[in-house]
PDB file of C-alpha atoms and ligand atoms in Angstrom:
ATOM      1  CA  MET A   1      13.804  24.162 137.204  1.00 78.00           C
ATOM      2  CA  THR A   2      11.956  21.636 139.408  1.00 85.00           C
ATOM      3  CA  ASP A   3       9.642  18.955 138.014  1.00 91.00           C
ATOM      4  CA  PHE A   4       6.750  20.952 139.419  1.00 93.00           C
ATOM      5  CA  ASP A   5       7.821  24.148 137.617  1.00 94.00           C
ATOM      6  CA  ALA A   6       8.200  22.187 134.381  1.00 95.00           C
ATOM      7  CA  LEU A   7       4.731  20.680 134.771  1.00 96.00           C
ATOM      8  CA  LEU A   8       3.133  24.051 135.472  1.00 96.00           C
ATOM      9  CA  ARG A   9       4.880  25.505 132.460  1.00 96.00           C
ATOM     10  CA  GLU A  10       3.521  22.681 130.325  1.00 97.00           C
ATOM     11  CA  VAL A  11      -0.006  23.446 131.569  1.00 98.00           C
ATOM     12  CA  ARG A  12       0.356  27.157 130.825  1.00 97.00           C
ATOM     13  CA  ARG A  13       1.356  26.372 127.243  1.00 98.00           C
ATOM     14  CA  CYS A  14      -1.472  23.894 126.665  1.00 98.00           C
ATOM     15  CA  THR A  15      -3.501  24.249 123.461  1.00 98.00           C
ATOM     16  CA  ILE A  16      -5.192  20.809 123.438  1.00 98.00           C
ATOM     17  CA  CYS A  17      -8.711  22.141 122.915  1.00 98.00           C
ATOM     18  CA  ALA A  18      -7.850  25.531 121.428  1.00 98.00           C
ATOM     19  CA  ASP A  19     -10.214  24.943 118.473  1.00 98.00           C
ATOM     20  CA  HIS A  20     -13.164  24.894 120.886  1.00 98.00           C
ATOM     21  CA  LEU A  21     -12.246  27.969 122.913  1.00 98.00           C
ATOM     22  CA  PRO A  22     -13.804  31.152 121.494  1.00 97.00           C
ATOM     23  CA  ALA A  23     -11.365  33.391 123.380  1.00 97.00           C
ATOM     24  CA  GLY A  24      -8.379  31.090 122.896  1.00 98.00           C
ATOM     25  CA  PRO A  25      -6.382  29.166 125.489  1.00 98.00           C
ATOM     26  CA  ARG A  26      -5.418  30.884 128.719  1.00 98.00           C
ATOM     27  CA  PRO A  27      -5.159  28.324 131.517  1.00 98.00           C
ATOM     28  CA  VAL A  28      -5.937  29.945 134.868  1.00 97.00           C
ATOM     29  CA  VAL A  29      -4.615  27.822 137.733  1.00 97.00           C
ATOM     30  CA  GLN A  30      -2.964  28.561 141.037  1.00 97.00           C
ATOM     31  CA  MET A  31      -0.890  25.949 142.782  1.00 95.00           C
ATOM     32  CA  ASP A  32       2.170  25.080 144.794  1.00 96.00           C
ATOM     33  CA  PRO A  33       3.089  21.664 146.215  1.00 95.00           C
ATOM     34  CA  ARG A  34       2.790  23.111 149.770  1.00 96.00           C
ATOM     35  CA  ALA A  35      -0.896  24.095 149.375  1.00 97.00           C
ATOM     36  CA  ARG A  36      -3.115  22.952 152.274  1.00 97.00           C
ATOM     37  CA  ILE A  37      -6.486  23.727 150.669  1.00 98.00           C
ATOM     38  CA  LEU A  38      -7.582  22.741 147.173  1.00 98.00           C
ATOM     39  CA  ILE A  39     -10.452  24.510 145.439  1.00 98.00           C
ATOM     40  CA  ALA A  40     -11.802  22.284 142.681  1.00 98.00           C
ATOM     41  CA  GLY A  41     -13.979  24.637 140.656  1.00 95.00           C
ATOM     42  CA  GLN A  42     -15.640  24.704 137.229  1.00 94.00           C
ATOM     43  CA  ALA A  43     -13.943  26.920 134.628  1.00 95.00           C
ATOM     44  CA  PRO A  44     -12.955  30.574 134.416  1.00 94.00           C
ATOM     45  CA  GLY A  45     -15.567  33.073 133.234  1.00 91.00           C
ATOM     46  CA  ARG A  46     -14.820  35.833 130.718  1.00 91.00           C
ATOM     47  CA  ARG A  47     -13.714  38.305 133.365  1.00 91.00           C
ATOM     48  CA  VAL A  48     -11.246  35.827 134.871  1.00 92.00           C
ATOM     49  CA  HIS A  49     -10.032  34.922 131.371  1.00 94.00           C
ATOM     50  CA  GLU A  50      -9.204  38.601 130.839  1.00 95.00           C
ATOM     51  CA  SER A  51      -7.507  39.208 134.194  1.00 95.00           C
ATOM     52  CA  GLY A  52      -5.861  35.783 134.538  1.00 96.00           C
ATOM     53  CA  VAL A  53      -6.772  35.929 138.243  1.00 97.00           C
ATOM     54  CA  PRO A  54      -9.050  33.112 139.467  1.00 96.00           C
ATOM     55  CA  PHE A  55     -12.185  34.078 141.400  1.00 94.00           C
ATOM     56  CA  ASP A  56     -11.533  37.774 140.884  1.00 90.00           C
ATOM     57  CA  ASP A  57     -15.274  38.337 140.673  1.00 88.00           C
ATOM     58  CA  PRO A  58     -18.431  38.324 142.855  1.00 90.00           C
ATOM     59  CA  SER A  59     -18.243  34.497 143.116  1.00 90.00           C
ATOM     60  CA  GLY A  60     -14.741  34.890 144.552  1.00 94.00           C
ATOM     61  CA  ASP A  61     -15.895  37.534 147.044  1.00 95.00           C
ATOM     62  CA  ARG A  62     -18.558  35.160 148.315  1.00 97.00           C
ATOM     63  CA  LEU A  63     -16.139  32.233 148.429  1.00 98.00           C
ATOM     64  CA  ARG A  64     -13.553  34.222 150.433  1.00 98.00           C
ATOM     65  CA  ASP A  65     -16.316  35.163 152.848  1.00 98.00           C
ATOM     66  CA  TRP A  66     -17.304  31.488 153.212  1.00 98.00           C
ATOM     67  CA  LEU A  67     -13.679  30.575 153.949  1.00 98.00           C
ATOM     68  CA  GLY A  68     -12.956  33.553 156.175  1.00 98.00           C
ATOM     69  CA  LEU A  69      -9.869  34.355 154.091  1.00 98.00           C
ATOM     70  CA  GLU A  70      -8.467  37.739 153.119  1.00 97.00           C
ATOM     71  CA  ARG A  71      -7.473  38.224 149.479  1.00 97.00           C
ATOM     72  CA  ASP A  72      -3.742  37.899 150.169  1.00 97.00           C
ATOM     73  CA  GLU A  73      -4.326  34.565 151.955  1.00 97.00           C
ATOM     74  CA  PHE A  74      -6.653  33.312 149.220  1.00 98.00           C
ATOM     75  CA  TYR A  75      -4.085  34.157 146.521  1.00 98.00           C
ATOM     76  CA  ASP A  76      -1.183  32.579 148.378  1.00 97.00           C
ATOM     77  CA  PRO A  77      -0.452  29.398 146.358  1.00 97.00           C
ATOM     78  CA  SER A  78       1.427  27.874 149.271  1.00 96.00           C
ATOM     79  CA  LEU A  79      -1.892  27.904 151.149  1.00 97.00           C
ATOM     80  CA  VAL A  80      -4.597  27.609 148.473  1.00 98.00           C
ATOM     81  CA  ALA A  81      -4.451  25.689 145.178  1.00 98.00           C
ATOM     82  CA  ILE A  82      -7.131  26.512 142.623  1.00 98.00           C
ATOM     83  CA  LEU A  83      -7.713  23.918 139.929  1.00 98.00           C
ATOM     84  CA  PRO A  84     -10.934  24.211 137.977  1.00 98.00           C
ATOM     85  CA  MET A  85     -12.248  21.264 135.960  1.00 98.00           C
ATOM     86  CA  GLY A  86     -11.419  23.212 132.809  1.00 98.00           C
ATOM     87  CA  PHE A  87      -8.508  25.634 133.014  1.00 98.00           C
ATOM     88  CA  CYS A  88      -9.593  27.922 130.147  1.00 98.00           C
ATOM     89  CA  TYR A  89     -12.732  30.024 129.574  1.00 97.00           C
ATOM     90  CA  PRO A  90     -15.057  27.757 127.558  1.00 98.00           C
ATOM     91  CA  GLY A  91     -17.261  30.526 126.116  1.00 97.00           C
ATOM     92  CA  THR A  92     -20.870  31.421 126.764  1.00 94.00           C
ATOM     93  CA  GLY A  93     -23.991  29.603 125.601  1.00 90.00           C
ATOM     94  CA  LYS A  94     -27.701  30.486 125.758  1.00 87.00           C
ATOM     95  CA  SER A  95     -27.972  29.869 129.495  1.00 82.00           C
ATOM     96  CA  GLY A  96     -24.638  31.182 130.761  1.00 85.00           C
ATOM     97  CA  ASP A  97     -21.070  29.928 130.570  1.00 88.00           C
ATOM     98  CA  ARG A  98     -20.508  26.636 128.797  1.00 95.00           C
ATOM     99  CA  PRO A  99     -19.332  23.604 130.809  1.00 96.00           C
ATOM    100  CA  PRO A 100     -15.603  23.087 131.344  1.00 97.00           C
ATOM    101  CA  ARG A 101     -13.957  21.560 128.259  1.00 98.00           C
ATOM    102  CA  PRO A 102     -14.034  17.761 128.611  1.00 98.00           C
ATOM    103  CA  GLU A 103     -10.439  17.396 127.330  1.00 98.00           C
ATOM    104  CA  CYS A 104      -8.943  19.224 130.289  1.00 98.00           C
ATOM    105  CA  ALA A 105      -9.419  16.892 133.266  1.00 98.00           C
ATOM    106  CA  PRO A 106      -8.195  13.728 131.482  1.00 98.00           C
ATOM    107  CA  ALA A 107      -5.154  15.624 130.200  1.00 98.00           C
ATOM    108  CA  TRP A 108      -4.048  17.254 133.432  1.00 98.00           C
ATOM    109  CA  ARG A 109      -5.976  16.557 136.574  1.00 98.00           C
ATOM    110  CA  GLU A 110      -4.343  13.415 137.901  1.00 97.00           C
ATOM    111  CA  ARG A 111      -0.836  14.679 137.238  1.00 96.00           C
ATOM    112  CA  LEU A 112      -1.479  17.939 139.047  1.00 97.00           C
ATOM    113  CA  LEU A 113      -3.334  16.365 141.968  1.00 97.00           C
ATOM    114  CA  GLY A 114      -0.400  13.985 142.328  1.00 96.00           C
ATOM    115  CA  VAL A 115       1.854  16.942 143.110  1.00 95.00           C
ATOM    116  CA  LEU A 116      -0.471  18.361 145.770  1.00 96.00           C
ATOM    117  CA  ASP A 117       0.372  15.990 148.579  1.00 94.00           C
ATOM    118  CA  GLY A 118       0.077  18.662 151.299  1.00 95.00           C
ATOM    119  CA  VAL A 119      -3.652  19.188 150.694  1.00 97.00           C
ATOM    120  CA  ARG A 120      -5.772  18.568 153.816  1.00 97.00           C
ATOM    121  CA  LEU A 121      -9.090  19.987 152.624  1.00 98.00           C
ATOM    122  CA  THR A 122     -10.581  19.757 149.136  1.00 98.00           C
ATOM    123  CA  LEU A 123     -13.503  22.038 148.367  1.00 98.00           C
ATOM    124  CA  VAL A 124     -15.611  20.621 145.579  1.00 98.00           C
ATOM    125  CA  LEU A 125     -17.410  23.480 143.919  1.00 95.00           C
ATOM    126  CA  GLY A 126     -20.378  22.958 141.650  1.00 89.00           C
ATOM    127  CA  ARG A 127     -21.607  19.948 139.733  1.00 91.00           C
ATOM    128  CA  TRP A 128     -18.733  19.438 137.280  1.00 94.00           C
ATOM    129  CA  ALA A 129     -16.213  19.125 140.088  1.00 96.00           C
ATOM    130  CA  LEU A 130     -18.700  16.972 142.007  1.00 97.00           C
ATOM    131  CA  ALA A 131     -18.944  14.500 139.113  1.00 96.00           C
ATOM    132  CA  TYR A 132     -15.146  14.088 139.211  1.00 97.00           C
ATOM    133  CA  HIS A 133     -14.330  14.216 142.931  1.00 97.00           C
ATOM    134  CA  LEU A 134     -17.529  12.786 144.525  1.00 97.00           C
ATOM    135  CA  PRO A 135     -19.218  10.825 141.741  1.00 96.00           C
ATOM    136  CA  ASP A 136     -21.584   8.913 144.078  1.00 96.00           C
ATOM    137  CA  TYR A 137     -23.985  11.840 144.290  1.00 97.00           C
ATOM    138  CA  GLN A 138     -26.714  12.572 141.757  1.00 93.00           C
ATOM    139  CA  THR A 139     -27.266  16.189 142.721  1.00 94.00           C
ATOM    140  CA  LEU A 140     -25.298  18.919 144.354  1.00 93.00           C
ATOM    141  CA  THR A 141     -27.930  19.494 147.029  1.00 95.00           C
ATOM    142  CA  GLU A 142     -27.812  15.786 147.967  1.00 96.00           C
ATOM    143  CA  ALA A 143     -24.016  16.030 148.309  1.00 97.00           C
ATOM    144  CA  VAL A 144     -24.031  19.235 150.352  1.00 97.00           C
ATOM    145  CA  GLU A 145     -26.757  17.865 152.667  1.00 97.00           C
ATOM    146  CA  ASP A 146     -24.470  14.889 153.292  1.00 97.00           C
ATOM    147  CA  TRP A 147     -21.443  17.161 153.886  1.00 97.00           C
ATOM    148  CA  GLU A 148     -20.325  15.504 157.144  1.00 97.00           C
ATOM    149  CA  ARG A 149     -19.641  12.191 155.374  1.00 97.00           C
ATOM    150  CA  HIS A 150     -16.289  13.247 153.912  1.00 97.00           C
ATOM    151  CA  TRP A 151     -15.519  15.964 156.439  1.00 98.00           C
ATOM    152  CA  PRO A 152     -12.911  17.242 157.244  1.00 97.00           C
ATOM    153  CA  GLU A 153     -10.969  16.093 154.150  1.00 98.00           C
ATOM    154  CA  VAL A 154     -13.492  16.900 151.421  1.00 98.00           C
ATOM    155  CA  LEU A 155     -16.408  19.323 151.392  1.00 98.00           C
ATOM    156  CA  PRO A 156     -18.903  19.684 148.538  1.00 98.00           C
ATOM    157  CA  LEU A 157     -20.115  23.259 148.119  1.00 97.00           C
ATOM    158  CA  PRO A 158     -22.648  24.964 145.881  1.00 94.00           C
ATOM    159  CA  HIS A 159     -21.008  27.242 143.346  1.00 91.00           C
ATOM    160  CA  PRO A 160     -20.727  30.671 145.021  1.00 94.00           C
ATOM    161  CA  SER A 161     -21.990  32.443 141.913  1.00 89.00           C
ATOM    162  CA  PRO A 162     -24.689  35.127 142.422  1.00 91.00           C
ATOM    163  CA  ARG A 163     -26.747  33.032 139.957  1.00 88.00           C
ATOM    164  CA  ASN A 164     -27.193  30.549 142.821  1.00 92.00           C
ATOM    165  CA  ARG A 165     -29.019  33.035 145.048  1.00 94.00           C
ATOM    166  CA  ALA A 166     -32.223  30.968 144.927  1.00 96.00           C
ATOM    167  CA  TRP A 167     -30.299  27.905 146.193  1.00 96.00           C
ATOM    168  CA  PHE A 168     -28.796  29.870 149.092  1.00 96.00           C
ATOM    169  CA  LYS A 169     -32.248  31.126 150.021  1.00 96.00           C
ATOM    170  CA  ARG A 170     -33.862  27.683 149.843  1.00 96.00           C
ATOM    171  CA  ASN A 171     -31.061  26.100 151.885  1.00 96.00           C
ATOM    172  CA  ALA A 172     -30.496  28.528 154.756  1.00 96.00           C
ATOM    173  CA  TRP A 173     -29.082  25.626 156.865  1.00 97.00           C
ATOM    174  CA  PHE A 174     -25.981  25.773 154.672  1.00 97.00           C
ATOM    175  CA  GLU A 175     -24.998  29.109 156.188  1.00 96.00           C
ATOM    176  CA  THR A 176     -25.836  28.164 159.778  1.00 96.00           C
ATOM    177  CA  ASP A 177     -24.647  24.510 159.804  1.00 96.00           C
ATOM    178  CA  VAL A 178     -21.817  24.234 157.279  1.00 97.00           C
ATOM    179  CA  LEU A 179     -20.051  27.581 157.077  1.00 98.00           C
ATOM    180  CA  PRO A 180     -18.993  27.884 160.753  1.00 98.00           C
ATOM    181  CA  SER A 181     -17.256  24.460 160.547  1.00 98.00           C
ATOM    182  CA  LEU A 182     -15.652  25.403 157.249  1.00 98.00           C
ATOM    183  CA  ARG A 183     -14.276  28.689 158.627  1.00 98.00           C
ATOM    184  CA  ARG A 184     -12.914  26.938 161.710  1.00 98.00           C
ATOM    185  CA  ARG A 185     -11.162  24.282 159.618  1.00 98.00           C
ATOM    186  CA  VAL A 186      -9.674  26.823 157.217  1.00 98.00           C
ATOM    187  CA  HIS A 187      -8.403  28.873 160.159  1.00 98.00           C
ATOM    188  CA  GLU A 188      -6.720  25.745 161.594  1.00 97.00           C
ATOM    189  CA  LEU A 189      -5.041  25.009 158.264  1.00 97.00           C
ATOM    190  CA  VAL A 190      -3.798  28.591 157.935  1.00 96.00           C
ATOM    191  CA  GLU A 191      -2.306  28.432 161.430  1.00 94.00           C
ATOM    192  CA  ASP A 192      -0.886  24.990 160.752  1.00 86.00           C
ATOM    193  CA  GLY A 193       0.817  26.222 157.560  1.00 79.00           C
ATOM    194  CA  ARG A 194       2.271  29.222 159.412  1.00 77.00           C
ATOM    195  CA  ALA A 195       3.678  26.928 162.118  1.00 75.00           C
ATOM    196  CA  ILE A 196       5.367  24.763 159.464  1.00 71.00           C
ATOM    197  CA  ASP A 197       6.841  27.819 157.728  1.00 68.00           C
ATOM    198  CA  ARG A 198       8.173  29.285 160.969  1.00 66.00           C
ATOM    199  CA  PRO A 199      11.795  28.359 161.710  1.00 63.00           C
ATOM    200  CA  PRO A 200      12.125  26.363 164.941  1.00 63.00           C
ATOM    201  CA  THR A 201      13.116  28.516 167.924  1.00 64.00           C
ATOM    202  CA  SER A 202      16.377  27.604 169.575  1.00 60.00           C
ATOM    203  CA  PRO A 203      16.189  26.602 173.225  1.00 57.00           C
ATOM    204  CA  SER A 204      16.947  29.569 175.462  1.00 49.00           C
ATOM    205  CA  GLY A 205      19.076  29.649 178.558  1.00 40.00           C
TER     206      GLY A 205
HETATM  207  S1  LIG B 301      -9.031  23.978 128.675  1.00 62.96           S
HETATM  208 FE1  LIG B 301      -7.429  22.620 129.457  1.00 62.96          FE
HETATM  209  S2  LIG B 301      -7.069  21.177 127.769  1.00 62.96           S
HETATM  210 FE2  LIG B 301      -8.101  22.945 126.882  1.00 62.96          FE
HETATM  211  S3  LIG B 301      -6.446  24.313 126.175  1.00 62.96           S
HETATM  212 FE3  LIG B 301      -7.034  24.952 128.263  1.00 62.96          FE
HETATM  213  S4  LIG B 301      -5.580  23.873 129.584  1.00 62.96           S
HETATM  214 FE4  LIG B 301      -5.550  22.820 127.594  1.00 62.96          FE
END
């Protein structure tokens, strides 16, 4: 077993904040050291907790559309790593899902990010990931408006949840200005990864 496999196994067995998780621990992460794209999200919702498949919901459909990725590409860990700020479903409060458990990032994040040295684009999704990955910004809108500052290595994005419909409507420039560049970059990284995976052709003649 490689060090990476051992680390992932450790994560999957984690129970650090089990006492605070109404549905119990079930870390939902997707990763492989070869991943080119990292999605830094919030925390799984109930549906994802049940299926164990990240972004297997309307938020995921919207996110795949933003990226221009088919499901099989999105769920290929050698292309896309998915590490939310909290790996387990934190339960639901009065106004929707609770925030990611605060124990999770200090326990795991740096160790896992340290393994992902092939990542060329980090997508920072929603305010909890923003506070960790791009802490200079006060609000998500401020960060997304300033998206070219960290491009093409890091891109802050609004959470693709249908609950954010009002934000998408208020900020139509996001679709016209940001998404075409994002799709182009993702396409390049997919092609780049395929070229690396392809065995070199032997000289003919
Ligand atoms: S949320 Fe994170 S720290 Fe808490 S049990 Fe799950 S993996 Fe462990």
